[in-house]
Coordinates of C-alpha atoms in Angstrom, one line a residue:
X1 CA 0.0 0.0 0.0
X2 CA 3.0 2.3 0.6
X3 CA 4.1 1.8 -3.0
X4 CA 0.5 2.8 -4.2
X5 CA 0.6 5.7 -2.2
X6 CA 3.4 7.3 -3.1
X7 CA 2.5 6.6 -6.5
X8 CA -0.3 8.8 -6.2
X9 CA 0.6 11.6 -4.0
X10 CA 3.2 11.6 -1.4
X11 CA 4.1 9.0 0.8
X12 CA 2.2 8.6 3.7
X13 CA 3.4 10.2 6.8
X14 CA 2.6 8.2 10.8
X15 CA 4.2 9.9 14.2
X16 CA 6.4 8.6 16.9
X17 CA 5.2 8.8 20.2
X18 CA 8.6 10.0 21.5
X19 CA 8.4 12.8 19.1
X20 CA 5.1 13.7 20.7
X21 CA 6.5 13.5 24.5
X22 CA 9.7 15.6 23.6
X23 CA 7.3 18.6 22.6
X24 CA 4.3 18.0 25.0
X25 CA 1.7 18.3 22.0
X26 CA 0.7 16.9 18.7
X27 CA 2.4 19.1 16.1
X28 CA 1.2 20.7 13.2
X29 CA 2.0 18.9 9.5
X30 CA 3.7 22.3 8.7
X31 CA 6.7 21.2 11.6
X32 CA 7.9 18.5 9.5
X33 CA 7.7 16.1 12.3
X34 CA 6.1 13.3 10.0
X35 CA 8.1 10.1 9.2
X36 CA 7.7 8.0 6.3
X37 CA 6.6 4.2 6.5
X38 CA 9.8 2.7 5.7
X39 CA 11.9 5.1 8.7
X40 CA 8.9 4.3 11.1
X41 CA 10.0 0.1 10.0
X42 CA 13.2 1.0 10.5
X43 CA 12.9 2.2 13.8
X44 CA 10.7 -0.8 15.0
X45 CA 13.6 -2.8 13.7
X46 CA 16.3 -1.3 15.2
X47 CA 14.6 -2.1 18.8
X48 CA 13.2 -5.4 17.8
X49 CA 9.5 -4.7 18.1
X50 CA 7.0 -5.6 15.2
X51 CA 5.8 -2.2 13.4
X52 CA 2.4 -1.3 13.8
X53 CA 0.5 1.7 12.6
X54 CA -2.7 3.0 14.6
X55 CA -5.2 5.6 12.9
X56 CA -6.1 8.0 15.2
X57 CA -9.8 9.6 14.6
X58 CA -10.1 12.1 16.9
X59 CA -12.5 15.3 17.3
X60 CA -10.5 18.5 17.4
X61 CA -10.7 20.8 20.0
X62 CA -11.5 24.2 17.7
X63 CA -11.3 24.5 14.4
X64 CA -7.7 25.0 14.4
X65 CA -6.5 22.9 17.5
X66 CA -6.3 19.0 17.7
X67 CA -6.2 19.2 21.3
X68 CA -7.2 21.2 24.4
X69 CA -4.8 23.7 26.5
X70 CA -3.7 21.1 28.4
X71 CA -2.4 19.0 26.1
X72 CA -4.5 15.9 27.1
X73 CA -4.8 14.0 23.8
X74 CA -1.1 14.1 23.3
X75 CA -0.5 12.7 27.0
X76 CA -3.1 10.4 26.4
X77 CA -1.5 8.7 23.0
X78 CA 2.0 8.5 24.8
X79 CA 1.0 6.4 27.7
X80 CA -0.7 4.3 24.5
X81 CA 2.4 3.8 23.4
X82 CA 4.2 3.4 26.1
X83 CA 1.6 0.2 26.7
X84 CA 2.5 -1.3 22.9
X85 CA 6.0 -0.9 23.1
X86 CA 6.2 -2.8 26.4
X87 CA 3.9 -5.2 25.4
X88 CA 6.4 -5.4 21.9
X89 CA 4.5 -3.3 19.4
X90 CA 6.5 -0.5 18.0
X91 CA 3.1 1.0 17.6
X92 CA 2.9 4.4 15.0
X93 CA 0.2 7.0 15.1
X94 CA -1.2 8.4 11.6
X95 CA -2.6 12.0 13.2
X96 CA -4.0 14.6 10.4
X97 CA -2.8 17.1 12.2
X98 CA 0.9 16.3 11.4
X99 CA 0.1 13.9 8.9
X100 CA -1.6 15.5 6.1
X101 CA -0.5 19.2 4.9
X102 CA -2.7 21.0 7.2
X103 CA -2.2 24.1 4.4
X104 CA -3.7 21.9 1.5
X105 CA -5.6 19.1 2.9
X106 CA -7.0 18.0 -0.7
X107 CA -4.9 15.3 -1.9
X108 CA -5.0 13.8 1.7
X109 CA -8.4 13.7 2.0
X110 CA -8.8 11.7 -1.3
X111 CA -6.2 9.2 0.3
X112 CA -7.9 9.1 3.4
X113 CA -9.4 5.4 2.5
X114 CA -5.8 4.1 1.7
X115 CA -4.4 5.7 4.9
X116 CA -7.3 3.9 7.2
X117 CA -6.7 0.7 5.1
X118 CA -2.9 0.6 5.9
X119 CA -3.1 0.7 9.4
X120 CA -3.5 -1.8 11.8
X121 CA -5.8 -0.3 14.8
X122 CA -8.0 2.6 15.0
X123 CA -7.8 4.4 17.9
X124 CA -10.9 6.3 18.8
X125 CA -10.2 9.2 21.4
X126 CA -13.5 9.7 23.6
X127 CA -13.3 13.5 23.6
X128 CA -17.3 15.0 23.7
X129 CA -19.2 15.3 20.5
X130 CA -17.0 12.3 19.3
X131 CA -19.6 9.8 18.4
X132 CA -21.8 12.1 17.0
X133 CA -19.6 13.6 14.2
X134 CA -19.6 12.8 10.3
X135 CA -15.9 12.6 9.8
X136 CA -15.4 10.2 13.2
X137 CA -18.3 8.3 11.8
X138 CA -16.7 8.2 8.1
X139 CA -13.6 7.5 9.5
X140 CA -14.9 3.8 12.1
X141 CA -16.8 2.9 8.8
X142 CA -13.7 2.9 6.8
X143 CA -12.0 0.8 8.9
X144 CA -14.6 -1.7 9.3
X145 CA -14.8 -2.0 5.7
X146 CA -11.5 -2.6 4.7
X147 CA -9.6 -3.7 7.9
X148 CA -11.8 -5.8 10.6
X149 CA -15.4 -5.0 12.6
X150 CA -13.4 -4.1 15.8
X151 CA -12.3 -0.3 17.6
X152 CA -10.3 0.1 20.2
X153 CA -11.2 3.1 22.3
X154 CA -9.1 5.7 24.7
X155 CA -10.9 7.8 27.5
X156 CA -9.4 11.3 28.2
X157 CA -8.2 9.5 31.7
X158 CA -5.8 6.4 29.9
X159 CA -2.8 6.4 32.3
X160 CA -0.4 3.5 31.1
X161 CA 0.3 1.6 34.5
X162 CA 3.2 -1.1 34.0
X163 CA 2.3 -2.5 37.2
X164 CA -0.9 -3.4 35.8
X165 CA -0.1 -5.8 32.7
X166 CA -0.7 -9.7 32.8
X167 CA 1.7 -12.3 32.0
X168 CA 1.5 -11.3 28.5
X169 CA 2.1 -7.9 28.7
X170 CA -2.0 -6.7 28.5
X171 CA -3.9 -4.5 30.3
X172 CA -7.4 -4.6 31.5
X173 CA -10.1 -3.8 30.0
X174 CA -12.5 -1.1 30.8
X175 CA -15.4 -2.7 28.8
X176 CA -15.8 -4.6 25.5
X177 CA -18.9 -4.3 23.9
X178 CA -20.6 -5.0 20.8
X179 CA -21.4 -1.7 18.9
X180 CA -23.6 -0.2 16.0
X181 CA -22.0 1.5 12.6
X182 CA -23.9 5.0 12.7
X183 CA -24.2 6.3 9.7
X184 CA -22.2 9.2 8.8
X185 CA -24.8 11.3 6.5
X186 CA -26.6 11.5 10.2
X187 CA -23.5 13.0 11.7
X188 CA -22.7 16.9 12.6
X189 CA -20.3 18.9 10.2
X190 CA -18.6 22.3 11.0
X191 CA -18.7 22.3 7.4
X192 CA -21.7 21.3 5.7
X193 CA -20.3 21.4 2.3
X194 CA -18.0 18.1 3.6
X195 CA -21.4 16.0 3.0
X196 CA -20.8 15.0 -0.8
X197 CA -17.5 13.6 0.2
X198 CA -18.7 11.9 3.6
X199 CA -21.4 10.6 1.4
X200 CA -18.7 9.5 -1.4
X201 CA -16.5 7.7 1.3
X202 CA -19.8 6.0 2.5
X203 CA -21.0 4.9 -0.5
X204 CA -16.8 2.9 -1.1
X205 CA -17.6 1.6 2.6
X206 CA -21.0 -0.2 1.5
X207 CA -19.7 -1.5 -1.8
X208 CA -16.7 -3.2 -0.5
X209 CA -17.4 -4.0 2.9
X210 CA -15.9 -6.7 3.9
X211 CA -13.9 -7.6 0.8
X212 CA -10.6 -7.0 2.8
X213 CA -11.3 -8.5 5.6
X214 CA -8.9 -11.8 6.5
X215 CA -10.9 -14.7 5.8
X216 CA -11.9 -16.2 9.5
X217 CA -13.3 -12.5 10.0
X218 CA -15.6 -12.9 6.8
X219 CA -19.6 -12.7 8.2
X220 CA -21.5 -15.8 6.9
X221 CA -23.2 -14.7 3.5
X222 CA -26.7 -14.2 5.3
X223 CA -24.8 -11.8 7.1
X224 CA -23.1 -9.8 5.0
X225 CA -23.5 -6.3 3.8
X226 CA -23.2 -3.1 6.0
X227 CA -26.8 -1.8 7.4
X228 CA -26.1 1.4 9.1
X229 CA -27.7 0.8 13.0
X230 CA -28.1 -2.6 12.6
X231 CA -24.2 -3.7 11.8
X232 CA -22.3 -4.8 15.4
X233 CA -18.4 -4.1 15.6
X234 CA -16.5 -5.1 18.8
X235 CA -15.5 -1.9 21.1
X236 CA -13.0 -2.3 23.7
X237 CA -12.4 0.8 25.8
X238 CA -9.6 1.5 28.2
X239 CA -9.3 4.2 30.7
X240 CA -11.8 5.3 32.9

């Protein structure tokens, strides 16, 4: 997918945690702080962890901040990676804040379906008005249509406690749960001229649902197709 990216557009661009706890926030695309694919690998190589990306859908704070005064996603998304290091996952973050050009987000937004596709988690970040908006929404369906039915998401409160992992390097759970695919025409927009594309991402989500999807996570046939409040995807939440 790398390859196909770059033959588009640019390469796509994930963050390093470390980069995030050296500054104390999530920086802007304009900072250069980006790495490419194959430095992020190289990295996870060098310390003998397996390289893994995880999509971060997020709500922004205003219209021209990812996070609040305080910094709290960007604490939050270091003590997640503090967790899948130790447990051996040299684990990535693809942010569009630093990850697409923030000054021409065009040609990212048209890549957004392979950027959700190449990753390996989505991480949904509980902030208010998160379930409820049309690009979080766009962004959950994407995932479960070309990656697997499954979420994994962060409270404000995620504190990363080494003390609290299991044999296997896991920590507990808050919840899992079985959740419903809203559908992203129903969701809130700051801009209300985004609908045609949410609706155009949609419409990929439906047709190909599934299609990616490893083979023991296929739904029986009776199953299949995506039915917006119907469709279940598994939720596990962490943090209080």
């Amino acid at each position: 997918r790398d390859q196909i990216i770059r033959s588009i557009g640019p390469p796509m661009l994930v963050l390093h945690w470390e980069c995030i706890d050296r500054l104390g926030r999530i920086p802007h695309s304009g900072e250069g702080r980006g790495i490419t694919l194959s430095e992020a690998a190289t990295i996870a190589s060098e310390n003998k962890k397996r390289f893994f990306i995880e999509f971060v859908s997020h709500r922004w704070f205003s219209s021209y901040a990812p996070d609040d005064l305080h910094n709290t996603k960007a604490a939050v998304l270091c003590e997640w990676a503090k967790y899948r290091w130790a447990s051996g996952l040299a684990s990535f973050f693809w942010v569009d804040f630093t990850c697409v050009n923030q000054n021409d987000i065009a040609l990212g937004v048209c890549l957004l379906p392979l950027y959700v596709s190449t990753a390996n988690n989505i991480l949904c970040y509980g902030s208010a008005e998160y379930e409820v908006r049309a690009w979080t929404r766009v962004e959950r369906v994407l995932f479960a249509a070309f990656v697997a039915p499954k979420f994994e998401a962060l409270s404000t409160e995620f504190i990363y406690d080494a003390d609290d992992d299991d044999a296997n390097g896991k920590i507990e759970l808050t919840s899992e749960e079985q959740g419903l695919l809203a559908d992203p025409e129903d969701g809130r927009l700051t801009f209300p001229c985004d609908m045609p594309l949410i609706r155009e991402l949609k419409g990929l989500c439906v047709t190909h649902w599934a299609k990616c999807w490893k083979e023991d996570m296929r739904p029986p046939r009776d199953q299949s197709g995506l039915h917006f409040g119907t469709t279940q995807v598994r939720v596990r939440r962490f943090g209080k």
